[in-house]
Short mmCIF file of C-alpha atoms and ligand atoms in Angstrom, two decimals:
data_model
loop_
_atom_site.label_atom_id
_atom_site.label_comp_id
_atom_site.label_asym_id
_atom_site.label_seq_id
_atom_site.Cartn_x
_atom_site.Cartn_y
_atom_site.Cartn_z
CA MET A 25 0.15 -0.04 0.53
CA ARG A 26 1.40 2.85 -0.74
CA THR A 27 -0.20 6.56 0.67
CA VAL A 28 0.47 10.03 -0.55
CA LEU A 29 -0.89 13.07 1.65
CA ARG A 30 -1.30 16.63 0.39
CA THR A 31 -3.00 19.51 2.74
CA ASP A 32 -2.26 23.12 1.83
CA VAL A 33 -4.64 26.24 3.24
CA GLY A 34 -5.47 27.44 -0.61
CA LYS A 35 -5.44 31.18 -1.15
CA ALA A 36 -8.58 32.44 0.30
CA ARG A 37 -8.43 31.20 3.64
CA LYS A 38 -6.22 32.68 6.75
CA ILE A 39 -6.44 28.98 8.38
CA ASN A 40 -6.45 25.53 7.46
CA GLU A 41 -9.99 24.32 8.56
CA ASP A 42 -9.32 20.40 6.86
CA ALA A 43 -7.88 17.71 8.58
CA ALA A 44 -6.29 14.41 7.63
CA TYR A 45 -4.94 11.30 8.51
CA ALA A 46 -3.25 8.53 5.83
CA GLY A 47 -1.28 5.60 7.59
CA GLY A 48 -1.10 1.81 7.28
CA SER A 49 -4.95 0.82 5.84
CA LEU A 50 -6.69 3.68 7.17
CA CYS A 51 -6.96 7.30 5.32
CA ILE A 52 -9.30 9.84 6.45
CA VAL A 53 -10.18 13.38 5.06
CA CYS A 54 -12.27 15.81 7.17
CA ASP A 55 -13.41 19.24 6.14
CA GLY A 56 -13.78 21.12 9.00
CA MET A 57 -17.14 24.19 9.62
CA GLY A 58 -17.71 26.65 11.86
CA GLY A 59 -16.73 30.16 13.36
CA HIS A 60 -13.38 31.47 13.91
CA GLN A 61 -11.34 28.63 14.57
CA ALA A 62 -13.77 25.86 15.77
CA GLY A 63 -13.75 23.61 12.02
CA GLU A 64 -10.26 22.51 13.00
CA VAL A 65 -10.51 22.16 15.81
CA ALA A 66 -14.13 19.96 14.66
CA SER A 67 -11.71 17.86 11.63
CA ASN A 68 -8.69 17.36 14.00
CA GLN A 69 -11.21 15.51 16.88
CA ALA A 70 -12.74 13.93 14.08
CA VAL A 71 -9.31 12.16 12.92
CA ASP A 72 -7.80 11.98 16.47
CA VAL A 73 -10.87 9.53 17.61
CA ILE A 74 -11.33 7.73 14.87
CA THR A 75 -7.44 6.76 13.82
CA ALA A 76 -6.88 6.07 18.44
CA ALA A 77 -9.96 4.00 18.38
CA LEU A 78 -8.85 1.90 15.21
CA SER A 79 -5.56 1.37 16.41
CA SER A 80 -6.00 -1.72 17.49
CA GLU A 81 -9.11 -3.00 15.43
CA GLU A 82 -9.24 -5.29 12.59
CA PRO A 83 -11.24 -3.86 9.62
CA SER A 84 -15.22 -3.88 9.91
CA VAL A 85 -18.15 -1.97 9.27
CA CYS A 86 -18.63 -2.06 13.43
CA GLY A 87 -15.67 -0.83 14.49
CA LEU A 88 -15.73 1.63 11.72
CA LEU A 89 -19.29 2.54 12.63
CA ASP A 90 -18.31 2.53 16.36
CA ALA A 91 -15.04 5.30 15.67
CA VAL A 92 -17.24 7.39 13.73
CA ALA A 93 -19.57 7.09 16.65
CA LYS A 94 -17.64 7.62 19.32
CA ALA A 95 -15.82 11.21 17.24
CA ASN A 96 -19.67 12.64 16.57
CA GLU A 97 -20.21 12.07 20.42
CA HIS A 98 -17.25 13.65 21.38
CA VAL A 99 -17.52 16.66 18.61
CA TYR A 100 -21.44 17.12 19.10
CA ARG A 101 -20.18 17.22 23.84
CA ASN A 102 -17.33 19.81 23.16
CA SER A 103 -19.58 22.25 21.17
CA LEU A 104 -21.99 21.90 24.17
CA SER A 105 -18.97 22.76 26.38
CA ASP A 106 -17.30 26.19 24.75
CA LYS A 107 -19.06 28.37 22.93
CA ARG A 108 -16.34 29.31 20.51
CA LEU A 109 -17.34 25.91 19.76
CA THR A 110 -20.94 25.99 19.41
CA GLY A 111 -22.06 25.11 16.28
CA MET A 112 -18.61 22.96 14.99
CA GLY A 113 -18.83 20.16 12.83
CA THR A 114 -17.07 18.65 10.10
CA THR A 115 -17.20 16.23 6.89
CA LEU A 116 -15.80 12.86 6.81
CA THR A 117 -14.53 10.37 4.32
CA MET A 118 -12.46 7.46 5.31
CA LEU A 119 -11.07 4.14 3.39
CA TRP A 120 -10.52 1.87 5.53
CA MET A 121 -8.82 -1.49 3.81
CA ASP A 122 -8.27 -5.17 4.54
CA ALA A 123 -7.06 -8.26 2.82
CA GLY A 124 -9.81 -8.64 0.09
CA GLN A 125 -11.96 -5.07 0.59
CA VAL A 126 -12.63 -1.78 1.34
CA ILE A 127 -15.33 0.26 4.24
CA LEU A 128 -15.92 3.39 3.12
CA ALA A 129 -18.05 5.76 5.38
CA GLN A 130 -19.70 9.15 4.28
CA ILE A 131 -21.11 12.26 5.63
CA GLY A 132 -20.69 15.56 4.24
CA ASP A 133 -18.82 16.22 0.86
CA SER A 134 -15.75 15.33 0.67
CA ARG A 135 -15.19 12.31 -1.84
CA ALA A 136 -13.68 9.20 -2.60
CA TYR A 137 -12.96 8.29 -6.31
CA LEU A 138 -11.45 5.17 -7.33
CA LEU A 139 -9.58 4.59 -10.61
CA ARG A 140 -10.00 1.07 -11.94
CA GLY A 141 -8.66 0.04 -15.49
CA GLY A 142 -8.49 3.83 -16.92
CA VAL A 143 -12.44 4.50 -15.16
CA LEU A 144 -12.64 6.93 -12.67
CA ARG A 145 -15.55 6.41 -10.75
CA GLN A 146 -16.97 8.47 -7.84
CA CYS A 147 -17.41 5.90 -5.26
CA THR A 148 -19.02 8.31 -2.02
CA HIS A 149 -23.00 10.55 -2.77
CA ASP A 150 -21.98 13.94 -0.80
CA HIS A 151 -24.42 15.05 1.30
CA SER A 152 -24.80 18.25 -0.27
CA VAL A 153 -27.84 21.21 -1.21
CA VAL A 154 -26.73 20.84 -5.04
CA ALA A 155 -26.41 17.36 -5.28
CA GLU A 156 -29.90 16.57 -4.14
CA MET A 157 -31.14 18.96 -6.18
CA VAL A 158 -28.94 17.05 -9.31
CA ARG A 159 -31.01 13.89 -8.10
CA MET A 160 -34.07 14.94 -8.34
CA GLY A 161 -33.28 17.15 -11.42
CA SER A 162 -33.53 20.33 -10.86
CA ILE A 163 -29.73 21.67 -11.88
CA THR A 164 -27.39 20.15 -13.73
CA PRO A 165 -24.10 18.53 -12.30
CA GLU A 166 -22.39 21.22 -14.60
CA GLU A 167 -24.50 23.64 -12.41
CA ALA A 168 -24.32 22.64 -9.48
CA ARG A 169 -19.92 23.43 -9.67
CA THR A 170 -21.01 26.60 -9.77
CA HIS A 171 -24.06 27.11 -7.76
CA PRO A 172 -23.81 29.63 -4.74
CA ARG A 173 -25.21 26.89 -2.30
CA ARG A 174 -22.49 24.47 -3.26
CA ASN A 175 -20.82 24.68 0.08
CA LEU A 176 -24.11 24.10 2.02
CA ILE A 177 -23.96 20.27 3.36
CA THR A 178 -26.69 18.36 4.93
CA ARG A 179 -25.10 16.42 7.29
CA SER A 180 -22.27 16.95 9.29
CA LEU A 181 -20.27 15.44 11.76
CA GLY A 182 -20.87 16.66 15.24
CA THR A 183 -23.31 18.60 14.99
CA ASP A 184 -26.17 16.95 16.64
CA PRO A 185 -26.51 13.99 19.52
CA ARG A 186 -26.34 11.27 16.41
CA VAL A 187 -24.88 10.84 12.58
CA GLU A 188 -25.54 8.16 10.65
CA ALA A 189 -22.67 7.43 7.54
CA ASP A 190 -22.54 6.17 4.19
CA ILE A 191 -21.18 2.82 4.30
CA PHE A 192 -19.63 1.60 0.87
CA GLU A 193 -18.29 -2.35 0.69
CA VAL A 194 -15.39 -2.44 -2.71
CA SER A 195 -13.36 -5.46 -3.31
CA ARG A 196 -10.62 -4.59 -4.58
CA ARG A 197 -7.96 -5.82 -7.22
CA PRO A 198 -4.30 -4.93 -7.67
CA GLY A 199 -3.71 -1.58 -9.46
CA ASP A 200 -6.61 0.50 -7.89
CA ARG A 201 -6.30 3.90 -6.96
CA TRP A 202 -8.24 5.52 -4.89
CA LEU A 203 -8.52 10.03 -3.83
CA ILE A 204 -10.26 10.89 -0.53
CA CYS A 205 -9.76 14.89 -1.08
CA SER A 206 -12.02 17.94 0.13
CA ASP A 207 -13.94 20.07 -1.72
CA GLY A 208 -11.31 22.27 -2.06
CA LEU A 209 -9.99 19.84 -5.02
CA THR A 210 -12.96 18.90 -6.53
CA ASP A 211 -14.38 22.55 -6.89
CA HIS A 212 -11.29 23.04 -9.35
CA VAL A 213 -11.21 20.66 -10.92
CA THR A 214 -12.68 17.74 -13.16
CA ASP A 215 -13.43 14.41 -12.86
CA ALA A 216 -12.29 14.00 -15.95
CA GLU A 217 -9.34 16.56 -15.34
CA ILE A 218 -8.76 13.92 -11.89
CA ALA A 219 -9.00 10.23 -13.99
CA ALA A 220 -6.31 11.93 -16.20
CA ILE A 221 -3.66 13.41 -13.94
CA LEU A 222 -4.77 9.81 -11.26
CA ALA A 223 -4.30 7.56 -14.70
CA GLY A 224 0.17 9.24 -14.33
CA ASP A 225 2.86 6.95 -13.08
CA ASN A 226 4.60 8.40 -10.00
CA LEU A 227 1.23 9.25 -7.27
CA TYR A 228 3.99 11.68 -5.88
CA GLU A 229 4.08 13.74 -9.45
CA ALA A 230 -0.44 12.86 -9.20
CA ALA A 231 -0.55 14.09 -5.94
CA ASP A 232 1.61 17.46 -6.58
CA THR A 233 -0.22 17.96 -9.79
CA LEU A 234 -4.09 17.86 -8.49
CA LEU A 235 -2.65 20.56 -5.13
CA ALA A 236 -1.27 22.21 -7.98
CA LEU A 237 -4.02 23.16 -10.38
CA ALA A 238 -6.94 22.98 -7.65
CA LEU A 239 -3.79 26.43 -6.25
CA ASP A 240 -3.57 27.78 -9.58
CA ARG A 241 -6.98 28.32 -10.19
CA GLY A 242 -8.08 30.05 -7.13
CA GLY A 243 -7.29 28.19 -4.44
CA SER A 244 -10.67 29.45 -2.62
CA ASP A 245 -10.87 26.68 -0.05
CA ASN A 246 -8.67 24.36 1.98
CA ILE A 247 -7.45 21.57 -0.02
CA THR A 248 -6.50 18.32 1.35
CA LEU A 249 -6.12 14.86 -1.02
CA ILE A 250 -4.90 11.46 -0.01
CA LEU A 251 -3.76 8.78 -2.77
CA LEU A 252 -4.13 5.13 -2.68
CA GLU A 253 -2.41 2.71 -4.52
CA ASP A 254 -3.55 -1.03 -3.69
CA GLU A 255 -0.34 -3.03 -4.31
CA GLY A 256 -2.43 -5.74 -3.71
CA GLY A 257 -1.90 -9.23 -1.68
CA GLY A 258 0.89 -9.32 1.62
CA ASP A 259 -0.57 -6.84 3.52
CA THR A 260 -2.58 -8.58 5.34
CA PRO A 261 -0.63 -12.03 7.21
MG1 MG B 310 -14.11 23.01 2.61
#
């Protein structure tokens, strides 16, 4: 398993409210929101709680859902205990890999993409106002990219006593390449561009190219991305 993680404050924001983790078979991207620096607190707490909860666990859907519930409870409780943190929350897109499959958990509008056999597929569904509008046919995917409400999410971790994560399970195949990213990337880079760049030989170069493209086009938000190449077999005894 090879992973590359890049995170950047972008060109418009003062602080980076994204948080991420890539290690072993676990990758997490969280995009925090809230006034002042509360978003940064929410995203970092979510990553910390989940990585701690899963550090000695074998990958399973149950274990993953438990960790997400723990993180939600932690962020929610903290948001109530400190006025400056009121209403903070975060997206969560995470990938956990075992010997045979990849488990994804999704809350909000960060994304997981899979490039397999040259074809790119978004494996998560955004929980956002514009994604709902696209599903209902009231706007096109192209219109969603520039819609004024495109950053409004309909589900987040830490803003309510309970949260439901979408779970997706995908069988592994050697050579698969995964991208987990915040909307700071996908606001500026199209799926077709992601597919072309992800297909390049060098994973590190691909990560740098994606980040540079988002920055060149304005870097209007924090940008976080993790690339993972599944070299297949031998990862789990
Ligand atoms: Mg963002």
